[in-house]
PDB file of C-alpha atoms and ligand atoms in Angstrom:
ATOM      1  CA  UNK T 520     -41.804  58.341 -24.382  1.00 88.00           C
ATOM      2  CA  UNK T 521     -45.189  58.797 -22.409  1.00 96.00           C
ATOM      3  CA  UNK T 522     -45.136  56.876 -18.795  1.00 97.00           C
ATOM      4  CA  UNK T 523     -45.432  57.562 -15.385  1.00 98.00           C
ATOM      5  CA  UNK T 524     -42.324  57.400 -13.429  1.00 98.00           C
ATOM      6  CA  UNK T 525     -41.819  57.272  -9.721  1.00 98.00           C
ATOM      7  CA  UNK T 526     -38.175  58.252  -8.152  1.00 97.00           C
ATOM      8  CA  UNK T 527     -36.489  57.233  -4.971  1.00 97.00           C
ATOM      9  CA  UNK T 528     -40.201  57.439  -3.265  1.00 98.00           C
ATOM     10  CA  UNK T 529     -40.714  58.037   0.318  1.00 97.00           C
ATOM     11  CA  UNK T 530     -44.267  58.224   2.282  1.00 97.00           C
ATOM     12  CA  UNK T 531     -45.892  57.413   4.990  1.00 96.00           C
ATOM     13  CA  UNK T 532     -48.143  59.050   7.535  1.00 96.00           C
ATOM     14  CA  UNK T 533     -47.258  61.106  10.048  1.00 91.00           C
ATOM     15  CA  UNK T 534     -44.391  59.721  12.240  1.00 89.00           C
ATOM     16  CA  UNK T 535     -45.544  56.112  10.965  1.00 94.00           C
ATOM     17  CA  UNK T 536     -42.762  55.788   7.257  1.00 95.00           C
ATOM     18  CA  UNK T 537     -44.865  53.017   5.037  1.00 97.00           C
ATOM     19  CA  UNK T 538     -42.656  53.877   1.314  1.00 97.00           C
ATOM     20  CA  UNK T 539     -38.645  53.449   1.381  1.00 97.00           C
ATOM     21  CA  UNK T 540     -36.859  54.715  -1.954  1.00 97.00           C
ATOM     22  CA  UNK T 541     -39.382  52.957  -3.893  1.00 97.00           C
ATOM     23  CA  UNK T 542     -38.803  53.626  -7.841  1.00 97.00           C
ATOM     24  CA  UNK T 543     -40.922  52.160 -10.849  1.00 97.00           C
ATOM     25  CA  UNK T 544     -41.968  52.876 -13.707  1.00 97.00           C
ATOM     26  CA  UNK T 545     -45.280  52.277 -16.218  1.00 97.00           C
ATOM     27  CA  UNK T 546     -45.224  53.291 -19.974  1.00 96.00           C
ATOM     28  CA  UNK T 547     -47.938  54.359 -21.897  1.00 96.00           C
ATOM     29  CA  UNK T 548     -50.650  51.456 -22.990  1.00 95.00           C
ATOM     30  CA  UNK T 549     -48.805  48.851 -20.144  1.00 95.00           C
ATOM     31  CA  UNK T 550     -50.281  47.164 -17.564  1.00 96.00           C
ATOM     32  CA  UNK T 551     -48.319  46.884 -14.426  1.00 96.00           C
ATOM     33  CA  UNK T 552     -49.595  45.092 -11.589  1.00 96.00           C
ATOM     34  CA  UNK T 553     -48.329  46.216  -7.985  1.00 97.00           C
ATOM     35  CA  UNK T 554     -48.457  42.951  -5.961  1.00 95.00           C
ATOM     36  CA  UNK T 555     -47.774  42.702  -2.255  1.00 92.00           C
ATOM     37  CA  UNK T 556     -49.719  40.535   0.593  1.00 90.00           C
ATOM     38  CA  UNK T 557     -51.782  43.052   3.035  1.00 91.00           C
ATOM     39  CA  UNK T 558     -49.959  46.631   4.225  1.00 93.00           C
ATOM     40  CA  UNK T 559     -46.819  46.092   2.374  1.00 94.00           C
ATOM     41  CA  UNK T 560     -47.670  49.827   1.390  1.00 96.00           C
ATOM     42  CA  UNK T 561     -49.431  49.654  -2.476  1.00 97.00           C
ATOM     43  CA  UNK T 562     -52.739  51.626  -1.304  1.00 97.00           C
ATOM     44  CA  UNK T 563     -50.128  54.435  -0.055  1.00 97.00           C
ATOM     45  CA  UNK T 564     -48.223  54.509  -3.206  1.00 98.00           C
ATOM     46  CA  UNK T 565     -51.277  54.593  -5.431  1.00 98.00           C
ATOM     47  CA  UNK T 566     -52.879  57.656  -3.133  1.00 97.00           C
ATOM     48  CA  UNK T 567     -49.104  59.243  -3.497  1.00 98.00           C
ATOM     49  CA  UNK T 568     -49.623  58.981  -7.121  1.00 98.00           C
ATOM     50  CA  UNK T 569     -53.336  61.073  -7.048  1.00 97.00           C
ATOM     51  CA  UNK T 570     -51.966  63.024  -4.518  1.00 97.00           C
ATOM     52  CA  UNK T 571     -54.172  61.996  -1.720  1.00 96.00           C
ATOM     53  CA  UNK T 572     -50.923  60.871   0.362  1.00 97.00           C
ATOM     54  CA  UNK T 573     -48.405  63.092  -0.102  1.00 95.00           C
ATOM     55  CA  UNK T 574     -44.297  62.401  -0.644  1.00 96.00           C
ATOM     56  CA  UNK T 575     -41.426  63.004   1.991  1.00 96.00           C
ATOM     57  CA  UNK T 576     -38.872  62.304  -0.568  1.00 97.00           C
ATOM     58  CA  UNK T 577     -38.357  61.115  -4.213  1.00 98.00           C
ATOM     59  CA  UNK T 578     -40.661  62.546  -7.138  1.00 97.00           C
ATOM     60  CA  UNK T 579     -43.407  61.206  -9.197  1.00 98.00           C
ATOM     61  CA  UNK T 580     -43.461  62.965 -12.466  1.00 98.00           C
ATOM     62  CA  UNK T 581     -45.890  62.287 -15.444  1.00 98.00           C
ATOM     63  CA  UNK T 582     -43.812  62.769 -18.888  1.00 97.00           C
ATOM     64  CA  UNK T 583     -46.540  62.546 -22.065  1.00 96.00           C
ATOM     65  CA  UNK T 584     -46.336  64.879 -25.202  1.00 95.00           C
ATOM     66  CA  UNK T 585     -43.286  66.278 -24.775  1.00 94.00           C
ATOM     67  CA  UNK T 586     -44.204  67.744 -21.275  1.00 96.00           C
ATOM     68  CA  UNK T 587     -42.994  66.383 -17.733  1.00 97.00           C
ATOM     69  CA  UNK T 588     -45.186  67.432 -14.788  1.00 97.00           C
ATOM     70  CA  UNK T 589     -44.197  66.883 -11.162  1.00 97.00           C
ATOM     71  CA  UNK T 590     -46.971  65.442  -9.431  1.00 98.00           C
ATOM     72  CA  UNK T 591     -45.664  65.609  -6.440  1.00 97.00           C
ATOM     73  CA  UNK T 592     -46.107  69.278  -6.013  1.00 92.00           C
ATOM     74  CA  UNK T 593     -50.040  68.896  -7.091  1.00 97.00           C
ATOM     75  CA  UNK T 594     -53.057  68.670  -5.602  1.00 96.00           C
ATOM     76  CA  UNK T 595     -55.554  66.059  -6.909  1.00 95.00           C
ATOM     77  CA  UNK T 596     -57.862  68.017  -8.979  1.00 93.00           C
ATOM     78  CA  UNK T 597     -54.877  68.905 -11.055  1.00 95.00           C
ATOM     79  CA  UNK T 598     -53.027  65.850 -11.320  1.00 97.00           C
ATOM     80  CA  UNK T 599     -57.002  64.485 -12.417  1.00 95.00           C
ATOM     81  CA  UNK T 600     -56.970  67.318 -14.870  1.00 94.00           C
ATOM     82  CA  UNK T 601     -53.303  65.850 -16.102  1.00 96.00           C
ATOM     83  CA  UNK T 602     -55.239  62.843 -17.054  1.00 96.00           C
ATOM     84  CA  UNK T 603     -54.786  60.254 -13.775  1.00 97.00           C
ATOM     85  CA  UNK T 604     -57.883  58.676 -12.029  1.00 96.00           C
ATOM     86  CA  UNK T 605     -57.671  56.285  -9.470  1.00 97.00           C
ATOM     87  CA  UNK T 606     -60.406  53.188  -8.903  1.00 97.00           C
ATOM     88  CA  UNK T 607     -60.072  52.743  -5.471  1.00 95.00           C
ATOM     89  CA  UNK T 608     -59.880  50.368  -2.878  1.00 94.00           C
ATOM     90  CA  UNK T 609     -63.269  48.910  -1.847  1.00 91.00           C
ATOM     91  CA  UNK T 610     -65.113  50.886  -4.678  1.00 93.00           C
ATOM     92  CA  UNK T 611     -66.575  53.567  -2.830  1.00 95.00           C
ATOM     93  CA  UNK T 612     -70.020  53.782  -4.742  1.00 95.00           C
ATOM     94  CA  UNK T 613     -73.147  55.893  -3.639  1.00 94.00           C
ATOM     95  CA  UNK T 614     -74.689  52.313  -3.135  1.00 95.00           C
ATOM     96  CA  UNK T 615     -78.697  53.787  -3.244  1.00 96.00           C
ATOM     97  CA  UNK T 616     -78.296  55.331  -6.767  1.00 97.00           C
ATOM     98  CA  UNK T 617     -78.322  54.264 -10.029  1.00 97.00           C
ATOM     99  CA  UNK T 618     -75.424  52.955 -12.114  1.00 97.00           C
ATOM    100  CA  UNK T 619     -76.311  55.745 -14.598  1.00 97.00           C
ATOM    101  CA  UNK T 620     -76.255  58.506 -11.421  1.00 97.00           C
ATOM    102  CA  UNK T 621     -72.884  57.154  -9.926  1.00 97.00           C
ATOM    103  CA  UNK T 622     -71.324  57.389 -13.340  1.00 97.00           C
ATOM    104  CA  UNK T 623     -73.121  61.123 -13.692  1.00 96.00           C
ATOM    105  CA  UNK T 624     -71.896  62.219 -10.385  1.00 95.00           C
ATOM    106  CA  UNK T 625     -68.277  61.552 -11.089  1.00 94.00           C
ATOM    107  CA  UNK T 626     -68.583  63.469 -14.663  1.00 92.00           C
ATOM    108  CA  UNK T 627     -70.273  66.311 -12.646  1.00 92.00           C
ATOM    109  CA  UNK T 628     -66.437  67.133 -11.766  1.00 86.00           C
ATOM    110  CA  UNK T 629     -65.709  70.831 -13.026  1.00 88.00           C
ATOM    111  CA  UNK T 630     -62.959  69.891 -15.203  1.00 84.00           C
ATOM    112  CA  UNK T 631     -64.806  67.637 -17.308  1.00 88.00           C
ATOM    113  CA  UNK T 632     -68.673  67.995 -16.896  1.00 89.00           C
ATOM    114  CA  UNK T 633     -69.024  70.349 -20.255  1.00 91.00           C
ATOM    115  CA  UNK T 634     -67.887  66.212 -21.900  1.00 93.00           C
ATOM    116  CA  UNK T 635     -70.591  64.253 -19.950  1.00 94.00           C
ATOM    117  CA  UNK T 636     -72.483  63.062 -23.033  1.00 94.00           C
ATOM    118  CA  UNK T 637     -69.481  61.786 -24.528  1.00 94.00           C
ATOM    119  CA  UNK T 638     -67.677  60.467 -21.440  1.00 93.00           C
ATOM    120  CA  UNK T 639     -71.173  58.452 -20.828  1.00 95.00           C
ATOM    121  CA  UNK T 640     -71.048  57.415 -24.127  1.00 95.00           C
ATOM    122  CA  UNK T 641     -68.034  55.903 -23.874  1.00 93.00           C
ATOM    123  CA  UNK T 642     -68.544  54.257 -20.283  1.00 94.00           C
ATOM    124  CA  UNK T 643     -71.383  52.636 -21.692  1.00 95.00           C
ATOM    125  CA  UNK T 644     -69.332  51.482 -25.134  1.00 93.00           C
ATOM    126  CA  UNK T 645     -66.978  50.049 -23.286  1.00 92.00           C
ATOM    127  CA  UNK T 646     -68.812  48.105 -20.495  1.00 93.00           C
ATOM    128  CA  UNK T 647     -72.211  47.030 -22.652  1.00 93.00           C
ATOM    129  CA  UNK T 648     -73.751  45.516 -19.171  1.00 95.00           C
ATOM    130  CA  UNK T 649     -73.953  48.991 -17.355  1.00 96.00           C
ATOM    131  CA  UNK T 650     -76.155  50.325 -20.211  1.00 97.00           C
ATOM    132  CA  UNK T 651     -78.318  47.256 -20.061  1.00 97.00           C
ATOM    133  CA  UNK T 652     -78.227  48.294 -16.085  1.00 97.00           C
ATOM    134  CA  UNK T 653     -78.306  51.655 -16.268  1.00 96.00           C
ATOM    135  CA  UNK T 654     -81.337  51.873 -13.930  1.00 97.00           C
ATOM    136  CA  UNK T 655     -80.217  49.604 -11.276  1.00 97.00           C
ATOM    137  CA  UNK T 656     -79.434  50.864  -8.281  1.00 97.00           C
ATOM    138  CA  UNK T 657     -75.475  50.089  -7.666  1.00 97.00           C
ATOM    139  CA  UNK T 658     -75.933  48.461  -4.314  1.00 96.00           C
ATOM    140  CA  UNK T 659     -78.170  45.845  -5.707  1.00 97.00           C
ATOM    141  CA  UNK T 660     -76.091  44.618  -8.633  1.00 96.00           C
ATOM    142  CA  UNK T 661     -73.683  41.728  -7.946  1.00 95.00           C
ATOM    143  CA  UNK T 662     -69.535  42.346  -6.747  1.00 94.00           C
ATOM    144  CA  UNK T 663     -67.750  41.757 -10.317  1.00 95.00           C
ATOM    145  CA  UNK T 664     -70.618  44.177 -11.674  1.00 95.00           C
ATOM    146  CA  UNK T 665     -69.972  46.860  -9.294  1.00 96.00           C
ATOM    147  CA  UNK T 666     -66.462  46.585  -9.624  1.00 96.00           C
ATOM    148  CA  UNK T 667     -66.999  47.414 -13.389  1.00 96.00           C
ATOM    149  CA  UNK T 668     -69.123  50.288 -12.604  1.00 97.00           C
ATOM    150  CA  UNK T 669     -65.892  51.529 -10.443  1.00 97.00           C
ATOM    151  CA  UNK T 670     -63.859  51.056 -13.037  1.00 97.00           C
ATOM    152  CA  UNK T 671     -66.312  52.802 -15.461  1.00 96.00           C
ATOM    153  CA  UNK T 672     -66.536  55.856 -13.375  1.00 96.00           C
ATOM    154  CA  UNK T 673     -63.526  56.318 -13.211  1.00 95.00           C
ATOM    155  CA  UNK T 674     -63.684  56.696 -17.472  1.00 94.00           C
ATOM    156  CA  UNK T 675     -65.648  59.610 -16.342  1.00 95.00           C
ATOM    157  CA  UNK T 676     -62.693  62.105 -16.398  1.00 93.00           C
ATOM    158  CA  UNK T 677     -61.199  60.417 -19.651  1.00 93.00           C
ATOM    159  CA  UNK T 678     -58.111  59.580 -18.213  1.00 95.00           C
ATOM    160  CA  UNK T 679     -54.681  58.925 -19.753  1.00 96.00           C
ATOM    161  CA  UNK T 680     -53.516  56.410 -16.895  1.00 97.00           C
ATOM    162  CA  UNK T 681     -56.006  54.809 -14.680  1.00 98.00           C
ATOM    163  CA  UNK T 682     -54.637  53.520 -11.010  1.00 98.00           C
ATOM    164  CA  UNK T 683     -56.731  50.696  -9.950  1.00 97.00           C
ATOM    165  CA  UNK T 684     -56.418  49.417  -6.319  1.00 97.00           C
ATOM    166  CA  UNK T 685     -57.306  45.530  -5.661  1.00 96.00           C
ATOM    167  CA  UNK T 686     -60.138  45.284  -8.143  1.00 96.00           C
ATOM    168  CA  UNK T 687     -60.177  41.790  -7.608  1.00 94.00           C
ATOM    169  CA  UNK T 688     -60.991  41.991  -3.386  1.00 92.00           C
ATOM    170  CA  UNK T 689     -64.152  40.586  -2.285  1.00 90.00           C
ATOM    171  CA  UNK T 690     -64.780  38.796  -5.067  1.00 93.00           C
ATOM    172  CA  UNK T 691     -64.969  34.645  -6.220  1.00 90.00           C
ATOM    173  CA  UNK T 692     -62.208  33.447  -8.065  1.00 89.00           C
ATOM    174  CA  UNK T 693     -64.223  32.815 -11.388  1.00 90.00           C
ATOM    175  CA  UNK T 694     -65.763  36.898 -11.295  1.00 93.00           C
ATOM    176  CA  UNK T 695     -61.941  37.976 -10.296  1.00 94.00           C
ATOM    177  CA  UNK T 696     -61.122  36.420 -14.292  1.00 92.00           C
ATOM    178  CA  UNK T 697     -63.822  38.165 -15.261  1.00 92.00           C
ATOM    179  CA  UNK T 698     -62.925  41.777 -13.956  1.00 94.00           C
ATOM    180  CA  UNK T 699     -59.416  41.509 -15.142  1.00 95.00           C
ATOM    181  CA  UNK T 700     -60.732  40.465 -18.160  1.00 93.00           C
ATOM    182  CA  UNK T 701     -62.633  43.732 -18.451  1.00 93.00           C
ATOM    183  CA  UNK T 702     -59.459  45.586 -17.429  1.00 95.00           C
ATOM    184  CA  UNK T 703     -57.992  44.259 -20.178  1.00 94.00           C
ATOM    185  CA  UNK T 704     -59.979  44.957 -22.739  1.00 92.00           C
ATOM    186  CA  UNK T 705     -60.212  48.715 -21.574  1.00 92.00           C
ATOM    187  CA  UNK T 706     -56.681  48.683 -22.099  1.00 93.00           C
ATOM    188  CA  UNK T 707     -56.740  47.375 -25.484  1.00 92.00           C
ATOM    189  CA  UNK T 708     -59.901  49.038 -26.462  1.00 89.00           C
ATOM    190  CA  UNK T 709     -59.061  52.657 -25.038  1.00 89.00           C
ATOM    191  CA  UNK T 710     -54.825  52.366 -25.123  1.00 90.00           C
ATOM    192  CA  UNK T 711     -55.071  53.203 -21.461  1.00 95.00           C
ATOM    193  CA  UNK T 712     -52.403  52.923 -19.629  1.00 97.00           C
ATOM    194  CA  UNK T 713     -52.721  50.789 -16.297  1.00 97.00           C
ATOM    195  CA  UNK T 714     -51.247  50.648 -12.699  1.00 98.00           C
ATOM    196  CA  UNK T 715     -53.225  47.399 -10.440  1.00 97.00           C
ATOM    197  CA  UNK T 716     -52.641  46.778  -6.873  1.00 97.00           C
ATOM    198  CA  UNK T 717     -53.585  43.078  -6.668  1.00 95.00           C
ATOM    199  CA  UNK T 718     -52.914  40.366  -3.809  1.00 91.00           C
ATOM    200  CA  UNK T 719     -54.282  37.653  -6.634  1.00 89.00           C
ATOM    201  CA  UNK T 720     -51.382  37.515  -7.648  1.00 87.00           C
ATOM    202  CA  UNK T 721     -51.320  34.471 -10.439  1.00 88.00           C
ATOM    203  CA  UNK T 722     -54.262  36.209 -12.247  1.00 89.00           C
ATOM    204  CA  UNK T 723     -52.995  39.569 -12.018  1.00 91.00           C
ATOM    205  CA  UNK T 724     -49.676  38.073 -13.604  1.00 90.00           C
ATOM    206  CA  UNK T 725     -51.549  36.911 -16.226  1.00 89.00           C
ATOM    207  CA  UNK T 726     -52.854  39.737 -17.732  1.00 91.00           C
ATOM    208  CA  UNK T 727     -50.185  42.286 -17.240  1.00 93.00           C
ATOM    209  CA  UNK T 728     -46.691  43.121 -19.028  1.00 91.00           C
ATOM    210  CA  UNK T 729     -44.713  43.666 -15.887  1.00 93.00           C
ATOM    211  CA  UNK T 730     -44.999  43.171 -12.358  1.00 94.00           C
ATOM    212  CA  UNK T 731     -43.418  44.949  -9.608  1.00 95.00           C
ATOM    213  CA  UNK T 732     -43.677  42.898  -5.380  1.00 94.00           C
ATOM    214  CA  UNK T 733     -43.706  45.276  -3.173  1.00 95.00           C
ATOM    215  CA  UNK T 734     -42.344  44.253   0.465  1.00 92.00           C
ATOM    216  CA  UNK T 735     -42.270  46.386   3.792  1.00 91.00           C
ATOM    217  CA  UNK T 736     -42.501  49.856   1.296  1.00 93.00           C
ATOM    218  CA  UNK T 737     -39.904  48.903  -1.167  1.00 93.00           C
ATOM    219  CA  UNK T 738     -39.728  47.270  -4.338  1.00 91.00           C
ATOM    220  CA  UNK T 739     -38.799  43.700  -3.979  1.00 88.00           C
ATOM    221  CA  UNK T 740     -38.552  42.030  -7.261  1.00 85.00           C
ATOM    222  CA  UNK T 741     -39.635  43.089 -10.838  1.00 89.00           C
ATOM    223  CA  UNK T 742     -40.748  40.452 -13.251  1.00 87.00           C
ATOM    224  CA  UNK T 743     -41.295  41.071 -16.596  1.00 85.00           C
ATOM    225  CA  UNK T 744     -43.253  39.186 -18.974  1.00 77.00           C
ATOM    226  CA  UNK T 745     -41.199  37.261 -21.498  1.00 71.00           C
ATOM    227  CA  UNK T 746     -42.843  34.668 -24.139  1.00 61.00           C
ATOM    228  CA  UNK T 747     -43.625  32.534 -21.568  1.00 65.00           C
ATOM    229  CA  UNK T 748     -45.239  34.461 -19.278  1.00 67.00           C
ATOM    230  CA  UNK T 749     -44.134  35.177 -16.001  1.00 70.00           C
ATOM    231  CA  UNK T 750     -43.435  31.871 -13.545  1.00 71.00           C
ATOM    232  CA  UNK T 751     -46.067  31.403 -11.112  1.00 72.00           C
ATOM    233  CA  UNK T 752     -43.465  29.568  -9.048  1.00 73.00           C
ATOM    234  CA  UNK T 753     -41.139  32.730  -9.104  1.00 75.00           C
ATOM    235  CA  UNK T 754     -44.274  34.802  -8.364  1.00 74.00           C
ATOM    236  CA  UNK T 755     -45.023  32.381  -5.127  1.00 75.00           C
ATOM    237  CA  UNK T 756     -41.590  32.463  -4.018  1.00 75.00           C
ATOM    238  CA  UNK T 757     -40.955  36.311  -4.728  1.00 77.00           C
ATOM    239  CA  UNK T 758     -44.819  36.621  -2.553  1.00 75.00           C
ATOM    240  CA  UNK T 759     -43.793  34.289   0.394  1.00 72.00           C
ATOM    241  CA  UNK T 760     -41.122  36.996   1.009  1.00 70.00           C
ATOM    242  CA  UNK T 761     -43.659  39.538   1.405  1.00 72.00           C
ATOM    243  CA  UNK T 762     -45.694  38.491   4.170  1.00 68.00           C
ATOM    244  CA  UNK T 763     -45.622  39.681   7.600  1.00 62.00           C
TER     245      UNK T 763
HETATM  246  N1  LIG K1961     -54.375  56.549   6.998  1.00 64.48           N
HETATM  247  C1  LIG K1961     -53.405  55.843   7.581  1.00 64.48           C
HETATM  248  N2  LIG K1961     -52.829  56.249   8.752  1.00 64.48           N
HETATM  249  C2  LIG K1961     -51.846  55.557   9.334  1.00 64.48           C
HETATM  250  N3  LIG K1961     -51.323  54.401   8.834  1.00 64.48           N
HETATM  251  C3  LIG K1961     -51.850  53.945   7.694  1.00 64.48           C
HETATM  252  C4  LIG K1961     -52.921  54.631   6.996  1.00 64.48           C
HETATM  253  N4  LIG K1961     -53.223  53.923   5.875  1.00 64.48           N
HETATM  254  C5  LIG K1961     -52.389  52.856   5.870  1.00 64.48           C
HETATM  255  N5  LIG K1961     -51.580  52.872   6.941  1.00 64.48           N
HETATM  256  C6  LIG K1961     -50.527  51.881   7.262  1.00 64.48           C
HETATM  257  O1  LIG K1961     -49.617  51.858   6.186  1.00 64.48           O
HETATM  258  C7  LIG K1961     -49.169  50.518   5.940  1.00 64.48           C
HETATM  259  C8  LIG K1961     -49.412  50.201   4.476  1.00 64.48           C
HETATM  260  O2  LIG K1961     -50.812  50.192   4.225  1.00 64.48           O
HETATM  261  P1  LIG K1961     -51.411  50.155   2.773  1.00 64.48           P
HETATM  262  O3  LIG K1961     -50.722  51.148   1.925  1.00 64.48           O
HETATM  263  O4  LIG K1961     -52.895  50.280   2.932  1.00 64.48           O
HETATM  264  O5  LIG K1961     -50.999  48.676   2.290  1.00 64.48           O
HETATM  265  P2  LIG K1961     -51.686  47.693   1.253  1.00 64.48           P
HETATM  266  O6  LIG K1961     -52.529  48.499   0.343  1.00 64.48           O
HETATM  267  O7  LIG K1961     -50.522  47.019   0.577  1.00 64.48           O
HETATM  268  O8  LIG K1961     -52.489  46.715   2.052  1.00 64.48           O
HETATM  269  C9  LIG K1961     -49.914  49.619   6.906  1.00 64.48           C
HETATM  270  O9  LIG K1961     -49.060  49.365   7.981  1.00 64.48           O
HETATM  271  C10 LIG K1961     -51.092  50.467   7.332  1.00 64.48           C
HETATM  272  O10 LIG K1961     -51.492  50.163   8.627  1.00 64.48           O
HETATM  273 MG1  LIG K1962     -54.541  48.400  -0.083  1.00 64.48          MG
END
């Protein structure tokens, strides 16, 4: 079975411990949203998982087509090359160029640059407004739309699994729909396979298969979706606990 799979996870930075034993799991074509109030420790395990923070115990391993890699032994650039790319917190686009540039610069990335014609293509395919845009510089577009372009660079290294950290932050309830909207029809348009931080939590619920709280670095609660959804009233509860 393809998935992601993290084991008994530790991290934290330097002295300061942020992950305890935290273990979850995301199969191929899911979404799975990682809720948690404010530094209950989902930025950390989503940099753990591109390698940007790295482990002090537990594994993370990647198992698709027959092969399991250990991506905790990995630098970035090859766990990007294993088909992971992260959308991360706050967006981090070059705000005074174009959506078309941003989206360039990110398929300028060794590993996949010799694919930028098709990798654009398929940015553009999926999100119709950035090719309508494609001139606009990124700064002066509206929240929801740069949060799309974020999400649409990172298409740029035609990922397997896409990690996307609080898509939703910054922005007014009605454009939050919106964006997960678009999130989900990536997934169902591209198969992709999805892990989202997300402190909105009833919306995130919505649109994903599981859910996993996270609470002071460990996994609090899992809820999975059954025909009726998943309970907002077990989701409030389940949140209440996390807050500091
Ligand atoms: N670079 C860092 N150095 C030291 N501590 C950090 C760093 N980044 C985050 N932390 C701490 O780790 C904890 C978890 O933060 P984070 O993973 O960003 O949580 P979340 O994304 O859920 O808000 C917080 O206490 C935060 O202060
Ligand atoms: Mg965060």
């Amino acid at each position: 079975m393809n998935r992601l799979i993290v084991e008994n996870l530790s991290a934290g930075y330097g002295a300061v411990s942020v992950l305890r034993n935290v273990s979850l799991e995301v199969n191929e074509n899911e979404m799975v949203a990682l809720l948690g109030m404010n530094g209950n420790g989902k930025s950390t395990l989503l940099n753990c998982v591109l390698g940007f923070v790295r482990a002090s115990a537990g594994r993370i391993l990647l198992e698709w087509d027959g092969k399991i890699s250990d991506l905790t032994k990995l630098p970035p650039h090859e766990i990007v090359r294993l088909g992971l790319s992260i959308v991360p917190e706050g967006r981090r686009l070059v705000p005074n160029i174009s959506v078309e540039d941003n989206l360039r610069l990110a398929g300028s990335n060794p590993l996949v640059s010799g694919r930028m014609k098709e990798n654009l293509a398929s940015c553009f395919e999926t999100f119709p407004l950035l090719l309508e845009r494609r001139r606009q510089i990124a700064a002066t577009m509206s929240g929801g739309q740069q949060q799309l372009l974020a999400i649409a660079r990172s298409l740029m290294t035609a990922p397997k699994i896409m990690v996307i950290d609080e898509p939703s932050v910054g922005l007014a309830p009605i454009v939050v729909r919106d964006v997960l909207n678009a999130i989900t029809h990536l997934r169902e348009r591209s198969s992709m396979t999805i892990l989202m931080a997300e402190q909105s939590f009833f919306q995130a619920v919505d649109v994903s298969s599981r859910a996993y709280v996270l609470a002071h670095g460990s996994i609090h609660r899992e809820f999975k979706r059954s025909d009726g959804g998943i309970a907002n009233e077990d989701i409030r509860r389940a949140m209440l606990g996390t807050a500091h």
